[in-house]
Amino acid sequence: MSATALEPTVTRARSDFWPKFRRNRNAVAGSIIVSFVVLVAIFARLIAPYEYDETDILFTWAHPSAEHPLGTDALGRDILSRLIVGAQVSLTVAFAVLGITLTIGIMMGMIAGYFGGRLDAAIMRTVDIIFAFPDIIFAILLASVMGPGIITVIVSLSVVWWPGVARLTRSLVLQLRTELYVDAAIASGTPPFTILLRHFLPNIVAPLIVRASIGVGFIIMAEATLSFLGIGVQEPRPSWGGMIRDGIVSLRTEPYLALSASTALGLTIIGFNLFGDGLRDILDPRIKDR
Amino acid sequence: MTALLEVSNLTKDFPVGADFLGRPHAQLRAVDDVSFALAPGETLGFVGESGCGKTTVGRLVLKLLAPTAGTIRFEGVDITSLSEPEMRPRRRDLQVVFQDPYSSLNPRLMVRDIVGEPLRNFGFARDQIDRRVAELMRIVGLPPEYMSRYPHAFSGGQRQRIGIARALAVSPKLVVCDEAVSALDVSIQAQILNLLADIQAQFGLALLFISHNLGVVRHVSHR
Ligand SMILES: Nc1ncnc2c1ncn2[C@@H]1O[C@H](COP(=O)(O)OP(=O)(O)OP(=O)(O)O)[C@@H](O)[C@H]1O
Ligand SMILES: [Mg+2]
């Protein structure tokens, strides 16, 4: 250890995030789509040319025109306006489910992985049971108890989504558990929950962010499926899943409703997946092949 | 004079393999009936070939593992029967320096927070912590300005010094050094050993010095 060998570089491990981000096509394309959809959702009521529930019985199934750029539906409501307000529904559900599942999943996964023993066994058996249950069946069961609606969708998707987060968190915690700085922290008298927050969370957050951004796409798809089945958001509030269902009935003659809702759904999901894939390459090259 | 640390008939078995119900196939005896005592301010060298259970003894003494049998008395108190919350206040007197200078420092924390961690746990205020960390940096031979850097900016020998600073932070009575120099170049080993010997002479702490290298142990130990 000579004085010359010591001059350490002061770069922080992740100061190269933005240059890498800009060079990653997936991340850039994904973030453009995602920010577009998020902005549309936030300002939906300002952007939408018509009220989403404004019917016009004399003007049903109108084809696209200057007045109605995407045409109208069976009740003469403007499809573009309903699509825009539908983005709000999709994203509200997605972010609510994400918030709930990340909180519960990370907490459960960290407790299971760190403390081990019976606590671990209890949490992981619960996770296994939920995994064994088909998601949609669970949502239908729940809807029959709670009645359909946005809350039912959020609750049922949260119940089926936290176990995945918990499993990932647990496996990440188990990997870190053998690091000596964890033992050093215990030996220094650091209490367990401080250890989890200070030594584990910052070191597992990257793969969790990646997981979350890819998860958004799946959650939006699941919400659309539930609304398609009639369990989700109820009329007159629009949802992309519900619009696809209504559109399919007359797909042959009046394709604009189903087509525009499917396109919005598909683009949004692709956007979040590209964004998540890009983040994964940037933040966590190790889990690339998983 | 009573012993600072008194280990009697310490035994540790590890379960090996597991059937489908999670029951182990067999037990591997890593530590078999070990007894020793260590007086305050004394250095005890703990030598043995690789895999003979030295690290395990160190981890048992630190209560990072629970023994299968035997007792560990620290300042006359049997710590093997203490729960972790009961143990925590005593950890102030019982610190550790690990073998691997890479894994023993959290890459996401600044040196200030790494060395300051024991101080935070034992109720030092923010400004006291910074002053103490700067002092510790000088003691272990690092410029105090380096405390706002992250571990990756340091060499192995420097990291080991940071680990030693952390162990000294709350002025413990006993430091367990598990192969504290084995991962380092020979020339750096000598520097770190001299540092440990100086610190011990200066602060009068006891060292449990674990190594597979008799020469290294001779360099520091009284017995
Ligand atoms: N957590 C564990 N689970 C199972 N077996 C273990 C565990 N820790 C240690 N062992 C086993 O116990 C024995 C003693 O290990 P230990 O690490 O204490 O040896 P050591 O003397 O420190 O060796 P080295 O000089 O290589 O560091 C080894 O055979 C090891 O495989
Ligand atoms: Mg060892």
Coordinates of C-alpha atoms and ligand atoms in Angstrom, one line a residue:
Chain A
M1 CA 0.0 0.0 0.0
S2 CA 2.1 2.9 -1.2
A3 CA 1.0 6.5 -1.3
T4 CA 0.7 6.4 -5.1
A5 CA -1.5 3.4 -5.2
L6 CA -3.9 5.1 -2.8
E7 CA -5.3 8.0 -4.9
P8 CA -8.7 6.6 -5.0
T9 CA -11.2 7.6 -7.7
V10 CA -14.2 9.3 -6.2
T11 CA -16.7 8.2 -8.8
R12 CA -19.9 6.8 -7.3
A13 CA -21.0 3.4 -8.4
R14 CA -24.0 4.7 -10.3
S15 CA -23.0 8.1 -11.5
D16 CA -22.9 6.6 -15.0
F17 CA -26.7 5.9 -15.0
W18 CA -27.7 8.7 -17.4
P19 CA -25.1 8.2 -20.1
K20 CA -26.0 4.5 -20.1
F21 CA -29.7 5.3 -20.1
R22 CA -29.3 7.6 -23.2
R23 CA -27.5 4.9 -25.1
N24 CA -30.1 2.2 -24.3
R25 CA -32.7 2.2 -27.1
N26 CA -35.2 0.2 -25.1
A27 CA -35.0 2.4 -22.1
V28 CA -35.4 5.6 -24.2
A29 CA -38.3 4.3 -26.4
G30 CA -40.0 2.8 -23.3
S31 CA -39.7 6.0 -21.3
I32 CA -41.1 8.1 -24.1
I33 CA -44.2 5.8 -24.4
V34 CA -44.6 5.6 -20.6
S35 CA -44.3 9.3 -20.0
F36 CA -46.8 10.0 -22.8
V37 CA -49.3 7.6 -21.3
V38 CA -48.8 8.9 -17.8
L39 CA -49.2 12.5 -19.0
V40 CA -52.4 11.6 -20.9
A41 CA -53.7 9.9 -17.8
I42 CA -53.0 12.8 -15.4
F43 CA -54.5 15.4 -17.7
A44 CA -57.2 13.2 -19.1
R45 CA -60.2 15.4 -18.4
L46 CA -58.4 18.5 -19.9
I47 CA -57.3 16.7 -23.1
A48 CA -60.4 14.7 -23.8
P49 CA -62.5 16.5 -26.4
Y50 CA -65.8 15.3 -25.0
E51 CA -67.2 14.0 -21.7
Y52 CA -66.6 10.3 -21.5
D53 CA -70.3 9.7 -20.7
E54 CA -71.8 12.1 -23.2
T55 CA -74.1 10.0 -25.3
D56 CA -75.6 10.9 -28.7
I57 CA -78.2 8.4 -29.7
L58 CA -78.4 9.9 -33.2
F59 CA -74.8 9.4 -33.9
T60 CA -73.9 5.8 -32.9
W61 CA -71.0 3.8 -34.4
A62 CA -69.8 6.9 -36.3
H63 CA -66.7 6.3 -38.4
P64 CA -63.7 8.5 -37.7
S65 CA -64.1 12.1 -38.7
A66 CA -62.8 15.5 -37.8
E67 CA -65.4 15.7 -35.1
H68 CA -64.7 12.2 -33.7
P69 CA -61.2 11.2 -34.6
L70 CA -61.7 7.6 -33.6
G71 CA -65.5 7.5 -34.2
T72 CA -68.2 6.8 -31.6
D73 CA -69.5 3.7 -29.8
A74 CA -72.9 2.0 -29.6
L75 CA -74.2 4.9 -27.4
G76 CA -72.7 7.6 -29.6
R77 CA -69.9 8.4 -27.1
D78 CA -66.6 9.7 -28.4
I79 CA -64.1 6.8 -28.5
L80 CA -61.0 9.0 -28.2
S81 CA -62.3 10.7 -25.1
R82 CA -63.1 7.3 -23.5
L83 CA -59.7 6.0 -24.5
I84 CA -58.0 8.9 -22.8
V85 CA -60.1 8.6 -19.6
G86 CA -59.5 4.8 -19.8
A87 CA -55.7 5.4 -19.5
Q88 CA -56.5 7.0 -16.1
V89 CA -58.3 3.9 -14.9
S90 CA -55.5 1.6 -16.1
L91 CA -52.7 3.5 -14.5
T92 CA -54.6 4.2 -11.3
V93 CA -55.1 0.4 -10.9
A94 CA -51.5 -0.4 -11.9
F95 CA -49.8 2.1 -9.6
A96 CA -52.1 1.3 -6.7
V97 CA -51.4 -2.5 -7.1
L98 CA -47.7 -1.8 -7.5
G99 CA -47.6 0.3 -4.3
I100 CA -49.4 -2.2 -2.3
T101 CA -47.6 -5.3 -3.6
L102 CA -44.1 -3.7 -3.3
T103 CA -44.7 -2.6 0.3
I104 CA -46.2 -6.0 1.4
G105 CA -43.9 -8.1 -0.8
I106 CA -40.7 -6.4 0.2
M107 CA -41.6 -6.5 3.9
M108 CA -42.6 -10.1 3.8
G109 CA -39.6 -11.2 1.7
M110 CA -37.1 -9.4 3.9
I111 CA -38.6 -10.8 7.1
A112 CA -38.7 -14.4 5.6
G113 CA -35.2 -14.2 4.2
Y114 CA -33.5 -12.5 7.2
F115 CA -35.1 -14.2 10.1
G116 CA -35.6 -17.6 8.5
G117 CA -37.0 -20.4 10.6
R118 CA -40.8 -20.7 11.3
L119 CA -41.5 -17.1 10.2
D120 CA -39.9 -17.9 6.8
A121 CA -41.8 -21.2 6.5
A122 CA -45.1 -19.6 7.3
I123 CA -44.7 -16.7 4.8
M124 CA -43.4 -19.0 2.0
R125 CA -46.2 -21.6 2.4
T126 CA -48.7 -18.7 2.1
V127 CA -46.9 -17.6 -1.0
D128 CA -47.0 -21.1 -2.4
I129 CA -50.7 -21.4 -1.8
I130 CA -51.5 -18.2 -3.6
F131 CA -49.2 -19.2 -6.5
A132 CA -51.2 -22.4 -6.8
F133 CA -54.4 -20.5 -7.2
P134 CA -55.3 -19.3 -10.8
D135 CA -55.3 -15.4 -10.7
I136 CA -58.5 -14.9 -12.6
I137 CA -60.5 -17.5 -10.6
F138 CA -59.4 -15.7 -7.4
A139 CA -60.6 -12.3 -8.8
I140 CA -64.0 -13.8 -9.8
L141 CA -64.4 -15.3 -6.3
L142 CA -63.6 -12.0 -4.7
A143 CA -65.9 -10.1 -7.0
S144 CA -68.7 -12.4 -6.0
V145 CA -68.1 -11.3 -2.4
M146 CA -67.2 -7.7 -2.8
G147 CA -69.2 -6.9 -6.0
P148 CA -67.4 -5.8 -9.2
G149 CA -65.5 -2.5 -9.3
I150 CA -62.1 -0.8 -9.3
I151 CA -61.5 -1.6 -5.6
T152 CA -62.2 -5.3 -6.2
V153 CA -59.7 -5.2 -9.1
I154 CA -57.0 -3.5 -6.9
V155 CA -57.5 -5.9 -4.0
S156 CA -57.6 -9.1 -6.0
L157 CA -54.6 -8.2 -8.2
S158 CA -52.7 -7.1 -5.0
V159 CA -53.4 -10.4 -3.3
V160 CA -52.1 -12.4 -6.3
W161 CA -49.1 -10.1 -7.0
W162 CA -47.3 -9.6 -3.7
P163 CA -46.1 -13.2 -3.5
G164 CA -43.9 -12.8 -6.6
V165 CA -42.3 -9.7 -5.1
A166 CA -41.8 -11.5 -1.7
R167 CA -40.1 -14.4 -3.5
L168 CA -37.7 -12.2 -5.4
T169 CA -37.0 -10.1 -2.3
R170 CA -36.3 -13.2 -0.2
S171 CA -33.9 -14.7 -2.7
L172 CA -32.0 -11.4 -2.9
V173 CA -31.9 -11.2 0.9
L174 CA -30.6 -14.7 1.1
Q175 CA -27.8 -13.9 -1.4
L176 CA -26.7 -10.9 0.7
R177 CA -27.1 -12.7 4.0
T178 CA -23.6 -14.2 3.7
E179 CA -22.0 -10.8 3.2
L180 CA -19.7 -10.1 6.2
Y181 CA -20.9 -6.5 6.5
V182 CA -24.2 -8.0 7.7
D183 CA -22.4 -9.9 10.5
A184 CA -20.3 -6.8 11.2
A185 CA -23.5 -4.8 11.7
I186 CA -25.0 -7.4 14.0
A187 CA -21.7 -7.5 16.0
S188 CA -21.8 -3.7 16.1
G189 CA -25.1 -3.9 17.9
T190 CA -27.4 -2.7 15.0
P191 CA -31.0 -3.9 15.6
P192 CA -32.5 -6.2 12.9
F193 CA -34.9 -3.7 11.3
T194 CA -32.2 -1.1 11.0
I195 CA -30.0 -3.8 9.3
L196 CA -32.8 -4.5 6.9
L197 CA -33.2 -0.9 6.0
R198 CA -29.6 0.2 5.9
H199 CA -27.8 -2.9 4.6
F200 CA -30.3 -4.9 2.6
L201 CA -32.8 -2.5 1.0
P202 CA -30.3 -0.3 -0.8
N203 CA -28.5 -3.4 -2.2
I204 CA -31.6 -5.1 -3.5
V205 CA -33.5 -2.1 -4.8
A206 CA -32.2 -2.2 -8.4
P207 CA -33.7 -5.7 -9.3
L208 CA -36.9 -4.7 -7.5
I209 CA -37.3 -1.6 -9.6
V210 CA -36.7 -3.6 -12.8
R211 CA -39.3 -6.1 -11.6
A212 CA -41.8 -3.4 -10.8
S213 CA -41.6 -1.7 -14.2
I214 CA -42.0 -4.9 -16.1
G215 CA -44.8 -5.8 -13.6
V216 CA -46.8 -2.7 -14.5
G217 CA -47.4 -4.1 -18.0
F218 CA -48.7 -7.4 -16.6
I219 CA -50.9 -5.6 -14.1
I220 CA -52.5 -3.4 -16.8
M221 CA -53.1 -6.5 -18.9
A222 CA -54.7 -8.3 -15.9
E223 CA -56.9 -5.2 -15.2
A224 CA -58.0 -5.2 -18.8
T225 CA -58.8 -8.9 -18.6
L226 CA -60.9 -8.4 -15.5
S227 CA -62.8 -5.4 -17.0
F228 CA -63.2 -7.5 -20.2
L229 CA -64.9 -10.1 -18.0
G230 CA -67.1 -7.5 -16.5
I231 CA -65.5 -7.8 -13.0
G232 CA -63.6 -4.5 -13.2
V233 CA -64.6 -0.9 -13.7
Q234 CA -68.3 -0.4 -14.3
E235 CA -70.2 1.6 -16.9
P236 CA -70.3 4.5 -17.7
R237 CA -66.7 4.8 -16.6
P238 CA -64.5 3.6 -19.5
S239 CA -61.8 1.0 -19.3
W240 CA -59.7 -0.4 -22.1
G241 CA -60.8 -4.0 -21.3
G242 CA -64.4 -3.0 -21.2
M243 CA -64.1 -1.2 -24.5
I244 CA -62.5 -4.2 -26.2
R245 CA -65.4 -6.4 -24.9
D246 CA -68.0 -3.9 -26.3
G247 CA -66.1 -3.6 -29.5
I248 CA -65.8 -7.3 -30.1
V249 CA -69.5 -7.7 -30.4
S250 CA -69.5 -5.8 -33.6
L251 CA -65.9 -6.2 -34.7
R252 CA -66.8 -7.2 -38.2
T253 CA -68.8 -4.0 -39.1
E254 CA -67.5 -1.5 -36.6
P255 CA -63.9 -2.3 -35.8
Y256 CA -62.8 1.1 -34.5
L257 CA -63.7 0.7 -30.8
A258 CA -62.0 -2.7 -30.3
L259 CA -59.1 -1.7 -32.4
S260 CA -58.3 1.6 -30.8
A261 CA -58.6 0.2 -27.3
S262 CA -56.4 -2.9 -28.1
T263 CA -53.8 -0.6 -29.7
A264 CA -53.7 1.6 -26.6
L265 CA -53.4 -1.4 -24.3
G266 CA -50.8 -3.0 -26.4
L267 CA -48.7 0.1 -26.8
T268 CA -48.8 0.9 -23.1
I269 CA -47.7 -2.7 -22.2
I270 CA -44.9 -2.6 -24.7
G271 CA -43.8 0.8 -23.3
F272 CA -43.5 -0.5 -19.8
N273 CA -41.8 -3.7 -20.9
L274 CA -39.2 -1.8 -23.0
F275 CA -38.6 0.5 -20.1
G276 CA -38.2 -2.3 -17.6
D277 CA -35.9 -4.3 -20.0
G278 CA -33.8 -1.2 -20.5
L279 CA -33.6 -0.5 -16.8
R280 CA -32.6 -4.1 -16.2
D281 CA -29.7 -3.8 -18.7
I282 CA -28.5 -0.6 -17.1
L283 CA -29.0 -1.3 -13.4
D284 CA -28.5 -5.0 -13.1
P285 CA -26.7 -6.8 -15.9
R286 CA -26.4 -9.9 -13.7
I287 CA -30.1 -10.8 -13.9
K288 CA -30.3 -10.4 -17.7
D289 CA -30.7 -14.0 -18.6
R290 CA -33.2 -15.0 -15.9
Chain B
M1 CA -7.9 -11.3 38.1
T2 CA -11.0 -12.7 36.5
A3 CA -10.9 -13.6 32.9
L4 CA -12.4 -11.3 30.3
L5 CA -13.5 -14.1 28.2
E6 CA -13.9 -17.7 29.4
V7 CA -14.9 -20.4 26.9
S8 CA -15.7 -23.8 28.3
N9 CA -16.3 -27.1 26.4
L10 CA -17.6 -25.3 23.4
T11 CA -19.1 -27.6 20.7
K12 CA -20.8 -26.7 17.5
D13 CA -22.5 -29.1 15.1
F14 CA -23.7 -28.1 11.6
P15 CA -26.5 -30.1 10.0
V16 CA -25.4 -31.7 6.8
G17 CA -27.8 -32.4 3.9
A18 CA -31.6 -32.6 4.3
D19 CA -34.3 -35.0 3.4
F20 CA -37.6 -33.8 1.9
L21 CA -39.0 -32.8 5.3
G22 CA -36.0 -30.7 6.0
R23 CA -34.5 -33.0 8.5
P24 CA -30.7 -33.2 8.4
H25 CA -29.0 -36.4 7.3
A26 CA -26.1 -36.0 9.7
Q27 CA -24.3 -33.5 11.9
L28 CA -20.9 -32.1 11.1
R29 CA -18.9 -31.3 14.2
A30 CA -17.0 -28.1 13.4
V31 CA -15.9 -27.3 16.9
D32 CA -15.3 -30.0 19.5
D33 CA -15.0 -29.3 23.2
V34 CA -12.9 -26.1 23.0
S35 CA -11.9 -24.4 26.3
F36 CA -9.7 -21.3 26.8
A37 CA -9.6 -18.1 28.8
L38 CA -8.4 -14.6 27.9
A39 CA -7.5 -11.9 30.4
P40 CA -8.1 -8.2 29.8
G41 CA -5.5 -6.6 27.6
E42 CA -4.1 -10.0 26.5
T43 CA -3.7 -11.4 23.0
L44 CA -4.5 -15.0 22.4
G45 CA -3.4 -16.5 19.1
F46 CA -5.7 -19.2 17.7
V47 CA -3.9 -21.3 15.2
G48 CA -5.1 -24.3 13.2
E49 CA -5.2 -25.7 9.8
S50 CA -7.8 -24.7 7.3
G51 CA -11.3 -26.1 8.1
C52 CA -10.6 -27.0 11.7
G53 CA -13.2 -24.6 13.0
K54 CA -11.4 -21.4 13.9
T55 CA -13.8 -19.1 12.2
T56 CA -16.7 -21.0 13.8
V57 CA -15.2 -20.4 17.3
G58 CA -14.9 -16.7 16.5
R59 CA -18.5 -16.5 15.4
L60 CA -19.6 -18.3 18.5
V61 CA -17.8 -15.9 20.7
L62 CA -19.4 -13.0 18.9
K63 CA -22.8 -14.7 19.2
L64 CA -23.3 -14.7 15.5
L65 CA -23.9 -18.5 15.9
A66 CA -25.5 -20.4 18.8
P67 CA -23.3 -23.3 20.2
T68 CA -24.5 -26.9 20.4
A69 CA -23.0 -27.2 23.8
G70 CA -20.7 -25.4 26.2
T71 CA -20.6 -21.9 27.6
I72 CA -19.1 -18.6 26.8
R73 CA -18.6 -16.1 29.7
F74 CA -17.8 -12.6 28.9
E75 CA -16.9 -10.5 32.0
G76 CA -18.3 -13.4 34.1
V77 CA -21.7 -13.4 32.4
D78 CA -22.8 -16.4 30.4
I79 CA -23.7 -14.9 27.1
T80 CA -24.8 -18.1 25.5
S81 CA -28.1 -18.0 27.2
L82 CA -28.8 -14.3 26.5
S83 CA -31.4 -13.3 23.9
E84 CA -30.3 -10.9 21.1
P85 CA -31.9 -7.8 22.7
E86 CA -30.2 -8.7 26.0
M87 CA -26.9 -9.3 24.2
R88 CA -27.0 -6.0 22.2
P89 CA -25.8 -3.6 25.0
R90 CA -22.8 -6.0 25.6
R91 CA -21.8 -5.9 22.0
R92 CA -20.2 -2.5 22.7
D93 CA -17.3 -4.4 24.5
L94 CA -17.0 -7.1 21.9
Q95 CA -16.1 -6.2 18.3
V96 CA -14.8 -7.9 15.2
V97 CA -12.4 -7.6 12.2
F98 CA -13.1 -10.0 9.4
Q99 CA -10.8 -11.7 7.0
D100 CA -12.3 -10.5 3.7
P101 CA -11.9 -6.7 3.4
Y102 CA -14.2 -6.6 0.4
S103 CA -17.3 -8.3 1.8
S104 CA -17.0 -6.7 5.3
L105 CA -17.8 -3.2 4.1
N106 CA -21.2 -2.3 2.6
P107 CA -20.4 -0.9 -0.8
R108 CA -23.4 1.6 -0.6
L109 CA -22.2 3.4 2.6
M110 CA -19.6 6.1 3.0
V111 CA -16.7 5.3 5.2
R112 CA -18.2 7.9 7.7
D113 CA -21.3 5.7 8.1
I114 CA -19.4 2.4 8.1
V115 CA -17.1 3.4 10.9
G116 CA -19.8 5.4 12.6
E117 CA -22.3 2.5 12.7
P118 CA -21.3 1.2 16.2
L119 CA -21.2 4.8 17.5
R120 CA -24.8 5.4 16.2
N121 CA -26.0 2.2 17.9
F122 CA -24.6 3.3 21.2
G123 CA -26.1 6.7 21.3
F124 CA -23.4 9.1 20.0
A125 CA -24.7 12.4 18.5
R126 CA -24.1 13.2 14.8
D127 CA -21.3 15.7 15.4
Q128 CA -19.6 13.5 18.1
I129 CA -19.7 10.7 15.5
D130 CA -17.9 12.7 12.9
R131 CA -15.2 13.9 15.3
R132 CA -14.7 10.3 16.6
V133 CA -14.5 8.9 13.0
A134 CA -11.9 11.5 12.0
E135 CA -9.9 10.5 15.1
L136 CA -10.2 6.8 14.3
M137 CA -9.1 7.4 10.7
R138 CA -5.9 9.0 12.0
I139 CA -5.4 6.1 14.5
V140 CA -5.5 3.5 11.7
G141 CA -3.4 5.7 9.4
L142 CA -5.9 7.0 6.9
P143 CA -6.4 10.7 6.0
P144 CA -9.6 11.8 7.7
E145 CA -10.8 13.5 4.5
Y146 CA -11.3 10.0 3.1
M147 CA -14.3 9.5 5.3
S148 CA -16.7 10.8 2.6
R149 CA -15.6 8.1 0.1
Y150 CA -17.1 4.8 -0.7
P151 CA -15.3 1.5 -0.1
H152 CA -14.7 0.7 -3.8
A153 CA -12.2 3.7 -3.8
F154 CA -9.9 1.9 -1.4
S155 CA -7.3 -0.9 -1.7
G156 CA -7.5 -4.1 0.3
G157 CA -5.1 -2.9 3.0
Q158 CA -6.9 0.4 3.3
R159 CA -10.2 -1.4 3.6
Q160 CA -8.8 -3.6 6.4
R161 CA -7.8 -0.4 8.2
I162 CA -11.4 0.9 7.8
G163 CA -12.6 -2.4 9.3
I164 CA -10.2 -2.0 12.2
A165 CA -11.4 1.6 12.7
R166 CA -15.0 0.3 12.9
A167 CA -14.0 -2.3 15.5
L168 CA -12.3 0.3 17.6
A169 CA -15.0 2.9 17.4
V170 CA -16.8 2.2 20.7
S171 CA -13.6 1.3 22.6
P172 CA -14.3 -2.4 23.0
K173 CA -12.6 -4.6 25.6
L174 CA -12.1 -7.5 23.2
V175 CA -11.7 -7.6 19.4
V176 CA -12.0 -10.9 17.5
C177 CA -9.7 -10.8 14.5
D178 CA -10.5 -13.6 12.1
E179 CA -7.6 -14.0 9.6
A180 CA -7.4 -10.2 9.7
V181 CA -4.4 -10.2 7.3
S182 CA -4.7 -13.4 5.3
A183 CA -6.2 -11.7 2.3
L184 CA -3.4 -9.1 2.0
D185 CA 0.0 -9.0 0.4
V186 CA 2.9 -9.9 2.7
S187 CA 4.3 -6.4 3.0
I188 CA 0.9 -5.0 3.9
Q189 CA 0.3 -7.9 6.3
A190 CA 3.2 -6.6 8.4
Q191 CA 1.8 -3.0 8.4
I192 CA -1.6 -4.2 9.6
L193 CA -0.1 -6.5 12.2
N194 CA 2.1 -3.6 13.5
L195 CA -1.0 -1.4 13.6
L196 CA -2.9 -4.0 15.6
A197 CA 0.0 -4.4 18.0
D198 CA 0.3 -0.6 18.5
I199 CA -3.4 -0.2 19.0
Q200 CA -3.4 -3.0 21.6
A201 CA -0.5 -1.4 23.5
Q202 CA -2.1 2.0 23.3
F203 CA -5.7 1.1 24.3
G204 CA -5.1 -2.1 26.3
L205 CA -7.7 -4.2 24.6
A206 CA -7.7 -7.9 24.4
L207 CA -7.3 -9.6 21.0
L208 CA -8.5 -13.0 20.0
F209 CA -6.3 -13.5 17.0
I210 CA -7.4 -16.2 14.6
S211 CA -5.1 -17.4 11.9
H212 CA -3.8 -20.5 10.1
N213 CA -0.4 -18.9 9.9
L214 CA 1.8 -19.5 13.0
G215 CA 4.2 -16.7 12.0
V216 CA 1.5 -14.2 11.9
V217 CA 0.2 -15.2 15.3
R218 CA 3.7 -15.1 16.8
H219 CA 3.9 -11.5 15.6
V220 CA 1.1 -10.4 17.8
S221 CA 0.3 -12.8 20.6
H222 CA 1.4 -13.1 24.2
R223 CA 0.8 -16.8 24.3
Ligands
LIG1 N1 -22.7 -22.5 8.3 C1 -22.1 -23.7 8.1 N2 -22.9 -24.8 7.8 C2 -22.3 -26.0 7.6 N3 -21.0 -26.2 7.8 C3 -20.2 -25.2 8.2 C4 -20.7 -23.9 8.4 N4 -19.7 -23.1 8.7 C5 -18.6 -23.9 8.8 N5 -18.9 -25.1 8.4 C6 -17.9 -26.3 8.4 O1 -17.3 -26.3 9.6 C7 -15.9 -26.6 9.5 C8 -15.1 -25.5 10.1 O2 -15.2 -24.3 9.4 P1 -14.5 -23.0 9.8 O3 -14.8 -22.0 8.8 O4 -14.7 -22.7 11.2 O5 -12.9 -23.4 9.6 P2 -11.6 -22.5 9.7 O6 -10.7 -23.2 10.7 O7 -12.0 -21.1 9.9 O8 -11.0 -22.6 8.2 P3 -10.2 -21.6 7.4 O9 -8.8 -21.6 7.9 O10 -10.3 -22.1 6.0 O11 -10.9 -20.2 7.5 C9 -15.7 -26.7 8.0 O12 -15.7 -28.1 7.7 C10 -16.9 -26.1 7.4 O13 -17.2 -26.7 6.2
MG2 MG -11.8 -19.3 8.8

